[in-house]
Short mmCIF file of C-alpha atoms in Angstrom, two decimals:
data_model
loop_
_atom_site.label_atom_id
_atom_site.label_comp_id
_atom_site.label_asym_id
_atom_site.label_seq_id
_atom_site.Cartn_x
_atom_site.Cartn_y
_atom_site.Cartn_z
CA MET K 9 151.32 92.24 60.35
CA GLN K 10 150.40 88.71 60.18
CA ALA K 11 151.75 86.28 63.22
CA SER K 12 154.40 83.80 62.21
CA SER K 13 153.02 81.32 64.70
CA LEU K 14 151.08 80.10 67.33
CA GLU K 15 151.14 81.74 71.19
CA ASP K 16 152.44 78.53 73.15
CA LEU K 17 150.43 78.79 75.98
CA ARG K 18 152.04 75.83 77.96
CA SER K 19 155.03 77.29 78.92
CA THR K 20 156.58 77.48 82.08
CA PRO K 21 154.77 78.90 85.29
CA SER K 22 155.69 81.83 86.75
CA ARG K 23 157.42 82.72 89.73
CA ASN K 24 154.19 83.58 91.85
CA SER K 25 152.41 82.05 90.48
CA SER K 26 150.68 80.63 94.20
CA VAL K 27 148.53 77.17 92.20
CA ARG K 28 150.81 74.28 92.97
CA SER K 29 151.54 70.89 90.28
CA GLY K 30 152.70 67.76 90.08
CA HIS K 31 154.54 67.90 86.98
CA THR K 32 156.71 70.50 85.79
CA PRO K 33 157.23 71.24 81.17
CA SER K 34 159.43 71.97 79.97
CA PRO K 35 162.19 75.15 80.71
CA VAL K 36 160.15 76.70 77.55
CA GLN K 37 163.96 77.84 74.47
CA SER K 38 164.92 80.27 73.31
CA HIS K 39 164.23 79.07 69.70
CA ARG K 40 162.12 79.43 67.31
CA GLN K 41 161.61 76.82 65.03
CA SER K 42 161.70 77.91 61.46
CA PHE K 43 158.82 77.08 58.52
CA THR K 44 161.74 74.70 57.68
CA GLU K 45 162.24 72.72 60.82
CA THR K 46 158.36 72.83 60.67
CA LEU K 47 157.94 70.45 57.79
CA ARG K 48 161.34 68.06 58.14
CA GLY K 49 160.94 64.32 57.74
CA HIS K 50 160.40 62.58 61.40
CA PRO K 51 160.54 58.96 62.09
CA PRO K 52 158.05 56.26 61.86
CA SER K 53 155.84 56.40 64.17
CA PRO K 54 155.90 53.57 66.03
CA ARG K 55 152.38 52.49 66.00
CA ALA K 56 153.50 51.25 62.37
CA ASN K 57 155.22 47.48 62.96
CA ARG K 58 151.82 46.81 66.14
CA GLN K 59 150.22 44.55 66.20
CA PRO K 60 145.95 46.14 67.28
CA SER K 61 145.72 44.91 70.13
CA LEU K 62 141.63 43.92 68.83
CA SER K 63 140.33 42.55 66.39
CA GLN K 64 138.18 44.72 64.25
CA ALA K 65 135.70 42.14 65.37
CA GLN K 66 136.87 42.41 68.24
CA LEU K 67 136.25 45.46 69.28
CA GLN K 68 132.13 45.09 67.18
CA GLU K 69 131.14 42.48 69.80
CA LEU K 70 132.78 44.98 73.06
CA LEU K 71 131.01 47.40 71.10
CA ASN K 72 128.24 45.14 71.16
CA ASN K 73 128.34 44.26 74.57
CA PRO K 74 129.72 46.33 76.75
CA PRO K 75 131.06 45.48 80.69
CA THR K 76 128.26 45.64 83.83
CA ALA K 77 128.53 48.29 85.88
CA GLY K 78 131.59 47.38 88.73
CA SER K 79 130.58 46.26 92.25
CA ALA K 80 128.04 48.13 94.18
CA ASP K 81 129.35 50.20 96.97
CA PRO K 82 128.05 49.26 100.48
CA ASN K 83 127.26 52.55 102.20
CA PHE K 84 124.79 52.94 99.46
CA SER K 85 122.80 49.53 100.14
CA GLY K 86 119.15 49.47 100.89
CA ARG K 87 119.23 53.60 101.31
CA ASP K 88 116.75 55.83 98.99
CA TRP K 89 119.14 57.66 96.68
CA GLN K 90 117.15 60.68 96.45
CA THR K 91 117.69 60.48 100.60
CA ILE K 92 121.63 60.98 99.49
CA ASP K 93 124.28 64.12 100.38
CA VAL K 94 126.02 65.08 97.50
CA GLY K 95 128.92 65.71 100.06
CA GLU K 96 129.27 62.07 100.02
CA LEU K 97 130.23 61.89 96.34
CA CYS K 98 132.85 65.03 96.86
CA THR K 99 136.14 64.99 97.77
CA PRO K 100 138.45 68.00 98.20
CA ALA K 101 140.92 65.65 96.26
CA ASP K 102 138.52 66.31 93.16
CA VAL K 103 139.59 70.90 93.81
CA ARG K 104 142.53 72.01 91.88
CA TRP K 105 142.57 76.08 92.41
CA VAL K 106 144.08 79.41 90.54
CA GLU K 107 144.07 82.93 90.77
CA PHE K 108 142.73 85.49 89.50
CA ASP K 109 145.75 87.04 88.73
CA ALA K 110 148.04 84.54 87.76
CA GLY K 111 149.03 83.86 83.98
CA ILE K 112 146.30 82.44 81.38
CA GLU K 113 149.03 79.92 81.00
CA HIS K 114 150.32 79.00 83.53
CA ALA K 115 146.52 78.44 84.56
CA THR K 116 146.10 76.17 81.04
CA ASN K 117 149.38 74.26 82.53
CA ILE K 118 148.01 73.58 85.15
CA LEU K 119 144.43 72.33 83.94
CA ILE K 120 145.82 70.06 81.19
CA ASN K 121 148.73 68.45 83.70
CA SER K 122 146.45 67.80 86.76
CA GLY K 123 144.40 65.83 84.45
CA ALA K 124 141.95 68.00 85.99
CA HIS K 125 138.46 68.97 83.33
CA VAL K 126 137.96 72.23 85.66
CA LEU K 127 139.96 74.47 87.41
CA LEU K 128 138.29 77.03 90.17
CA VAL K 129 139.23 80.85 89.96
CA ARG K 130 139.88 82.52 93.16
CA HIS K 131 141.18 85.95 94.40
CA ARG K 132 143.72 84.72 97.22
CA LYS K 133 145.89 81.56 97.55
CA ASP K 134 144.35 81.77 101.62
CA GLU K 135 140.38 80.83 99.56
CA ARG K 136 138.84 78.68 99.86
CA ALA K 137 135.91 79.89 98.10
CA ALA K 138 135.42 79.58 94.20
CA HIS K 139 134.77 82.46 92.43
CA ALA K 140 134.47 81.35 88.48
CA THR K 141 136.02 78.05 86.19
CA TYR K 142 138.47 78.30 84.21
CA ASP K 143 138.42 74.59 81.67
CA TYR K 144 138.30 74.02 78.54
CA ARG K 145 135.77 75.38 77.06
CA ASP K 146 137.64 78.71 77.82
CA LEU K 147 141.03 77.50 76.89
CA THR K 148 139.03 77.64 73.60
CA GLN K 149 138.34 81.01 73.22
CA TYR K 150 141.20 82.33 74.57
CA LEU K 151 142.89 80.51 71.75
CA LEU K 152 140.48 81.45 69.24
CA PHE K 153 141.15 85.06 70.18
CA ALA K 154 145.14 84.65 70.37
CA THR K 155 144.84 83.06 66.42
CA GLY K 156 142.60 85.52 65.50
CA GLN K 157 139.78 84.37 64.91
CA LEU K 158 137.99 85.66 67.08
CA GLN K 159 136.29 89.39 66.41
CA PRO K 160 135.40 92.01 68.96
CA ASP K 161 131.74 93.70 68.26
CA GLU K 162 132.02 97.53 68.62
CA ASP K 163 130.96 97.57 72.12
CA HIS K 164 133.53 95.62 73.12
CA LEU K 165 136.42 96.89 70.69
CA PRO K 166 138.22 98.71 73.90
CA ILE K 167 139.00 94.64 75.91
CA PHE K 168 140.03 93.37 72.29
CA THR K 169 142.52 95.54 72.12
CA SER K 170 143.86 96.21 75.96
CA LEU K 171 144.04 92.29 75.34
CA ALA K 172 146.12 92.89 72.08
CA LYS K 173 148.26 95.48 74.19
CA LYS K 174 149.94 93.55 76.63
CA ALA K 175 150.23 90.66 75.21
CA GLN K 176 152.63 92.26 71.87
CA ALA K 177 154.05 94.84 74.92
CA GLY K 178 155.32 91.00 76.08
CA GLN K 179 153.38 91.63 79.45
CA THR K 180 152.11 88.39 81.54
CA ILE K 181 147.72 87.94 80.49
CA PRO K 182 146.12 86.94 83.60
CA LEU K 183 143.47 84.60 84.32
CA ARG K 184 141.23 88.14 84.94
CA ASP K 185 141.42 89.59 81.68
CA ALA K 186 141.27 86.13 79.06
CA LYS K 187 137.76 85.25 81.37
CA SER K 188 136.65 88.67 80.42
CA LEU K 189 136.13 86.72 76.72
CA GLY K 190 132.61 85.12 78.14
CA ASN K 191 131.57 83.35 80.18
CA LYS K 192 129.67 79.71 79.16
CA GLU K 193 129.47 77.63 81.30
CA PRO K 194 126.99 78.76 84.88
CA PHE K 195 128.49 78.97 87.91
CA MET K 196 126.83 76.76 90.46
CA THR K 197 126.63 75.30 93.98
CA LEU K 198 125.14 73.52 96.31
CA PRO K 199 125.15 72.90 100.50
CA ALA K 200 127.42 69.55 100.78
CA THR K 201 124.27 68.95 103.27
CA ALA K 202 121.48 68.89 99.86
CA ASN K 203 121.20 65.56 98.81
CA LEU K 204 120.60 64.79 94.83
CA THR K 205 117.06 64.69 93.51
CA HIS K 206 118.51 69.04 93.80
CA ALA K 207 121.56 67.54 91.75
CA ILE K 208 120.07 65.54 89.64
CA GLU K 209 116.95 68.73 88.90
CA VAL K 210 120.01 71.09 87.83
CA PHE K 211 121.71 68.89 85.94
CA GLY K 212 119.43 67.33 84.02
CA GLY K 213 118.40 71.01 82.68
CA GLY K 214 121.66 71.02 81.07
CA VAL K 215 124.39 72.72 83.95
CA HIS K 216 127.41 69.99 83.60
CA ARG K 217 128.69 70.98 87.40
CA ILE K 218 127.52 72.61 89.91
CA ILE K 219 130.56 73.47 93.28
CA ILE K 220 129.60 71.38 96.67
CA VAL K 221 129.97 74.65 99.42
CA GLU K 222 130.27 73.93 102.90
CA GLU K 223 126.67 74.52 105.26
CA GLY K 224 126.87 77.99 105.74
CA THR K 225 129.80 79.20 104.08
CA ASP K 226 131.78 79.32 100.38
CA ASN K 227 134.45 77.12 101.23
CA VAL K 228 134.57 74.88 99.14
CA VAL K 229 134.35 71.01 99.83
CA GLY K 230 133.85 69.26 95.90
CA ILE K 231 133.15 69.40 92.99
CA LEU K 232 130.11 67.17 91.90
CA SER K 233 129.73 66.73 88.32
CA GLN K 234 127.21 64.96 84.90
CA LEU K 235 129.72 61.63 84.71
CA ARG K 236 130.33 61.03 88.27
CA LEU K 237 126.83 60.65 89.43
CA VAL K 238 126.55 58.90 86.13
CA LYS K 239 128.77 56.45 87.29
CA PHE K 240 127.64 56.70 90.78
CA LEU K 241 124.72 55.67 89.65
CA TRP K 242 124.76 53.27 87.35
CA GLU K 243 126.97 50.80 89.40
CA ASN K 244 124.42 51.09 92.46
CA GLY K 245 121.58 51.28 90.13
CA ARG K 246 120.76 47.33 91.77
CA ASN K 247 120.57 49.37 94.89
CA PHE K 248 118.00 52.19 93.12
CA PRO K 249 114.69 50.02 91.89
CA ILE K 250 113.21 53.38 90.14
CA ILE K 251 115.98 53.83 87.66
CA ASP K 252 116.70 50.19 87.05
CA ALA K 253 114.23 49.51 85.79
CA LEU K 254 115.62 51.51 83.22
CA TYR K 255 117.67 50.11 82.33
CA SER K 256 116.29 47.34 80.09
CA GLN K 257 114.64 49.23 77.52
CA THR K 258 116.18 51.04 74.51
CA ILE K 259 116.61 54.35 73.78
CA LYS K 260 113.85 54.56 71.92
CA ASP K 261 111.89 53.39 74.02
CA LEU K 262 112.26 56.16 76.63
CA GLY K 263 112.00 58.45 74.11
CA ILE K 264 115.55 60.39 74.97
CA GLY K 265 118.57 62.44 73.62
CA SER K 266 117.34 64.80 71.15
CA GLN K 267 117.18 64.01 67.11
CA LEU K 268 118.02 68.28 65.92
CA THR K 269 122.18 67.48 65.15
CA ILE K 270 124.96 69.77 64.38
CA SER K 271 127.81 67.95 62.65
CA VAL K 272 131.20 69.11 60.29
CA ASN K 273 132.87 67.11 57.04
CA GLY K 274 135.75 66.05 58.27
CA ASP K 275 137.19 67.86 55.24
CA LYS K 276 136.92 71.52 56.05
CA PRO K 277 139.59 72.61 58.65
CA LEU K 278 139.74 72.36 62.93
CA LYS K 279 139.54 75.88 63.10
CA GLU K 280 135.87 75.82 61.37
CA ALA K 281 134.90 73.28 63.78
CA LEU K 282 136.78 75.42 66.25
CA LYS K 283 134.65 78.52 65.98
CA LEU K 284 131.02 76.16 65.67
CA MET K 285 131.65 75.09 69.06
CA ASN K 286 132.49 78.04 70.75
CA ASN K 287 130.04 80.54 69.05
CA GLU K 288 126.95 77.59 69.31
CA GLY K 289 127.77 76.45 72.54
CA LEU K 290 128.87 72.73 72.16
CA THR K 291 131.65 71.38 74.93
CA SER K 292 131.77 69.12 71.02
CA LEU K 293 130.99 67.96 67.90
CA ALA K 294 130.16 64.87 65.80
CA VAL K 295 132.46 64.63 62.09
CA VAL K 296 131.06 63.13 59.54
CA ASP K 297 131.26 62.60 56.31
CA ASN K 298 129.29 63.46 52.72
CA GLN K 299 126.89 60.65 52.87
CA LEU K 300 126.57 62.49 56.93
CA ASN K 301 127.46 59.00 58.16
CA VAL K 302 129.79 59.59 61.46
CA ILE K 303 133.68 59.14 61.12
CA GLY K 304 135.13 60.48 64.92
CA ASN K 305 134.57 63.14 67.65
CA ILE K 306 135.77 66.69 69.02
CA SER K 307 135.19 67.93 71.93
CA ASN K 308 137.20 71.10 73.64
CA VAL K 309 138.68 69.18 75.67
CA ASP K 310 140.68 67.21 72.15
CA VAL K 311 142.72 71.78 72.45
CA LYS K 312 145.42 70.11 74.47
CA PHE K 313 146.72 68.41 71.97
CA LEU K 314 146.60 72.97 70.26
CA THR K 315 148.56 74.45 72.74
CA LYS K 316 152.42 74.40 71.58
CA SER K 317 153.17 77.00 68.66
CA SER K 318 154.13 74.26 66.08
CA SER K 319 151.01 72.54 66.62
CA ALA K 320 149.26 75.85 64.19
CA PRO K 321 149.30 74.11 60.92
CA LEU K 322 147.02 71.33 62.72
CA LEU K 323 144.11 74.10 62.54
CA ASP K 324 144.91 75.58 59.09
CA ASN K 325 143.98 71.37 57.69
CA THR K 326 140.84 68.83 57.96
CA CYS K 327 139.27 68.19 61.05
CA ILE K 328 139.40 64.26 59.85
CA HIS K 329 143.80 64.36 60.33
CA PHE K 330 143.23 65.83 64.26
CA ILE K 331 141.64 63.33 64.50
CA SER K 332 144.00 60.86 63.03
CA VAL K 333 146.55 62.57 65.57
CA ILE K 334 144.30 62.60 68.62
CA LEU K 335 144.27 58.86 68.06
CA SER K 336 147.79 58.05 66.62
CA THR K 337 148.43 60.16 70.41
CA ARG K 338 146.95 58.24 72.62
CA GLY K 339 148.09 54.68 71.21
CA MET K 340 151.66 56.15 71.82
CA ASN K 341 150.72 56.95 75.29
CA ASP K 342 148.93 54.27 76.46
CA GLY K 343 151.24 51.84 74.01
CA LYS K 344 147.89 50.44 72.76
CA ASP K 345 146.17 51.02 69.55
CA SER K 346 143.46 53.58 69.56
CA PHE K 347 140.02 53.52 67.95
CA PRO K 348 136.76 56.08 68.05
CA VAL K 349 134.12 54.48 70.34
CA PHE K 350 130.98 57.65 70.37
CA HIS K 351 128.58 55.79 69.30
CA VAL K 352 125.30 54.16 69.80
CA ASN K 353 122.17 53.18 68.24
CA PRO K 354 117.83 53.86 68.27
CA TYR K 355 118.10 50.88 69.31
CA SER K 356 120.69 49.68 71.88
CA THR K 357 119.56 49.73 76.12
CA LEU K 358 120.02 51.79 78.30
CA ALA K 359 122.55 50.31 79.88
CA HIS K 360 124.63 49.56 77.12
CA THR K 361 124.15 53.20 75.85
CA VAL K 362 125.36 54.47 79.94
CA ALA K 363 128.76 51.94 80.09
CA LYS K 364 129.72 53.33 77.00
CA LEU K 365 129.96 56.76 78.59
CA VAL K 366 131.13 55.88 82.09
CA ALA K 367 133.75 53.96 79.59
CA THR K 368 135.53 56.68 77.31
CA LYS K 369 134.19 59.09 80.17
CA ALA K 370 132.01 60.91 77.09
CA HIS K 371 129.61 63.60 78.00
CA ARG K 372 127.69 62.43 74.67
CA MET K 373 126.81 59.19 72.29
CA TRP K 374 125.84 60.46 69.10
CA VAL K 375 122.69 57.81 67.01
CA THR K 376 123.39 56.77 64.05
CA ASP K 377 121.11 55.04 61.70
CA SER K 378 123.01 52.02 59.24
CA PRO K 379 125.98 52.90 57.32
CA SER K 380 125.24 55.21 53.79
CA PRO K 381 127.70 54.01 50.84
CA SER K 382 130.24 56.47 51.19
CA ILE K 383 133.15 57.68 48.92
CA SER K 384 136.06 58.29 51.54
CA ALA K 385 138.79 60.33 49.48
CA THR K 386 142.27 62.48 50.41
CA PRO K 387 141.12 66.06 50.07
CA SER K 388 142.88 68.05 46.57
CA SER K 389 145.55 70.33 48.09
CA ASN K 390 142.79 72.81 46.70
CA GLN K 391 140.05 72.06 49.57
CA LEU K 392 141.83 73.37 51.59
CA SER K 393 144.10 76.40 50.41
CA GLN K 394 140.61 77.66 49.26
CA PRO K 395 139.04 78.82 52.77
CA SER K 396 140.16 82.78 53.36
CA VAL K 397 142.88 82.82 56.26
CA PRO K 398 142.06 85.48 59.64
CA HIS K 399 145.62 87.31 59.35
CA PRO K 400 145.51 86.83 64.10
CA PRO K 401 146.39 89.50 66.37
CA THR K 402 149.50 91.02 65.77
CA HIS K 403 151.09 90.52 68.69
CA LEU K 404 151.12 86.51 68.63
CA ALA K 405 154.02 87.14 66.96
CA SER K 406 155.96 88.49 69.87
CA LEU K 407 155.56 85.95 71.95
CA PRO K 408 157.50 83.29 72.86
CA GLN K 409 158.64 80.21 71.45
CA SER K 410 159.00 76.44 72.73
CA ASN K 411 160.65 73.47 70.53
CA PRO K 412 157.60 70.25 70.36
CA PRO K 413 158.94 68.05 72.81
CA PHE K 414 158.01 66.15 69.98
CA VAL K 415 157.95 66.08 66.10
CA PRO K 416 154.61 67.52 64.51
CA LEU K 417 152.38 65.56 63.36
CA SER K 418 151.39 68.08 61.88
CA SER K 419 153.38 68.01 58.95
CA THR K 420 152.00 64.19 58.82
CA PRO K 421 149.59 64.54 55.06
CA SER K 422 146.45 64.67 55.98
CA VAL K 423 144.34 61.28 55.50
CA SER K 424 141.10 60.10 54.69
CA ALA K 425 138.03 58.84 56.60
CA SER K 426 138.17 55.43 55.28
CA THR K 427 141.75 55.42 56.93
CA LEU K 428 139.47 56.06 60.43
CA PRO K 429 140.92 52.65 62.99
CA GLY K 430 136.69 51.58 63.57
CA ALA K 431 135.22 54.07 60.98
CA ASN K 432 132.92 51.64 59.42
CA MET K 433 131.41 50.76 62.51
CA ALA K 434 129.45 54.01 62.94
CA GLY K 435 126.77 54.97 60.70
CA ARG K 436 124.46 57.84 59.49
CA LEU K 437 123.58 60.41 62.02
CA ALA K 438 119.85 60.37 63.65
CA GLY K 439 120.76 62.05 67.22
CA VAL K 440 123.00 61.87 70.54
CA VAL K 441 122.49 61.12 73.59
CA SER K 442 124.13 63.32 76.32
CA LEU K 443 123.84 63.16 79.86
CA THR K 444 121.58 66.11 80.61
CA ASP K 445 119.21 63.50 78.57
CA ILE K 446 120.02 60.69 81.01
CA LEU K 447 120.00 62.03 83.65
CA ASN K 448 117.02 64.00 83.15
CA LEU K 449 115.29 61.12 82.43
CA PHE K 450 115.98 59.50 85.96
CA ALA K 451 115.10 63.01 87.64
CA ARG K 452 111.36 62.33 84.85
CA ALA K 453 110.93 58.66 86.71
CA SER K 454 111.04 59.82 89.99
CA GLY K 455 108.84 62.17 90.16
CA LEU K 456 110.89 65.19 90.14
CA HIS K 457 111.06 68.02 87.89
CA PRO K 458 114.38 69.08 85.83
CA THR K 459 114.20 71.89 83.33
CA ASP K 460 114.02 71.74 79.13
CA PRO K 461 117.24 69.83 78.79
CA ASP K 462 116.37 71.27 75.02
CA GLU K 463 115.38 74.63 76.19
CA ARG K 464 118.60 74.96 78.72
CA ARG K 465 120.66 74.09 74.97
CA ARG K 466 118.52 76.90 72.75
CA GLN K 467 119.24 79.62 75.57
CA ARG K 468 122.91 78.58 75.72
CA ARG K 469 123.05 78.96 72.15
CA ARG K 470 121.68 82.78 72.29
CA SER K 471 123.58 83.54 74.84
CA SER K 472 127.05 82.03 72.71
CA SER K 473 125.57 83.77 70.29
CA SER K 474 125.61 86.96 71.43
CA SER K 475 128.98 86.83 72.94
CA MET K 476 130.95 90.27 72.41
CA MET K 477 132.98 87.27 70.58
CA ARG K 478 131.48 85.60 67.62
CA GLY K 479 134.08 83.61 64.54
CA SER K 480 133.26 84.35 61.15
CA LEU K 481 129.63 81.48 61.87
CA ASP K 482 127.90 82.81 58.66
CA SER K 483 131.20 81.44 56.04
CA ALA K 484 130.87 78.01 58.01
CA ARG K 485 127.41 77.77 58.48
CA SER K 486 127.61 77.99 54.49
CA SER K 487 130.59 75.44 53.54
CA SER K 488 131.44 73.66 56.00
CA VAL K 489 128.11 73.14 59.18
CA ASP K 490 125.95 70.41 59.30
CA PHE K 491 122.76 71.86 61.62
CA ARG K 492 120.12 68.92 61.27
CA ASP K 493 116.28 67.86 62.42
CA ALA K 494 116.95 64.09 62.55
CA LYS K 495 114.31 62.27 61.23
CA ARG K 496 114.28 59.07 64.23
CA GLY K 497 113.91 55.87 62.58
#
């Protein structure tokens, strides 16, 4: 039996939940939204009558000349960055907890409503030791499971069946069981008294975050991420001459980044992009047109737009359409137009690249060459209807549904690449520069010996490829994905 709609992951928290949140989600209503209601028209977007906050010329000037680094913290003036303790960059206020026995819906609510990028998982609410994490990569995998996009191998079929039976019976699926679908991110800890050299070597090898604990205990005092460390070194760069001297050089001269890129064509279904990220152990994908010009970006964090049952049609719609939904939603929430700023070129300076990463809070920038002539047409109904839709697990039909907080954007027509704001400002995909690449460069320049990030990427992909739950990667590769060993210009 095919499920009628997507499970609503953002339901009302259960009574026995122990995680605190400053925001209480709307109560789940008993009304089940019909297919007819989903397709009903909706009022025009307020963005239609609003003038752009920046002209295209002003936006291009901002891209070419990003803001300079912020004021340096006087507490670190005159200090060698290698002697600074990791605990000095962390605060307990950044830590968000959830218990293994909490429901997956409740954990998702906390993850999204708190604004955190990760939750630490513990056995009891009075415990201060973390044993696992729950982040958007876990949420992406669970969403693919809940919509029938993942299939178990023979050895792990019992786990899949057990989860399906629990959901079919209306039982809460605890986070402990959801985590059994796979472990995507290495769980790393460092004592608060360790210096930044330890952290930068770990980050330079491809680990995205480190849990910081009290010296001699497992009690968590903070979380240090790649982005936080890059931002710290950027804002205080003048205090660290070895690192500061690198900012004026181009990324081509520095030889950083990877020429091996994985992208998805914008006309392909969103579900294929999510399966690709899951299967290849990626946190984001470049979205390209038929000429391989970069027209957008989809990341694991964007799955927060898919946790309502009313968002189910987005999975079968195109990646381009999903990007337009993201930009439109951000524009309405922020009160101004949102543009996809996610690319640099081989002759961009490291300062330019880092400034963009810090300003956008992104984990990577796509390296592009001059754009190729592009013919971007709206996909035909044939293109949208041909891909086969796998039958989701039968248990989804019995799970509660909720009304969306606004009329679903998924019912709007598909859009073409040429209509996306700023789509003509990028270029042809040539590579990628990530936070890992930048921290690896800083480590090597300081005489340290981090792990080769490309080797870490290969290990992560091998690990994801051997995961017990996989989507239909073979079909994705043949129809929607571009695996390129780009030639640097």
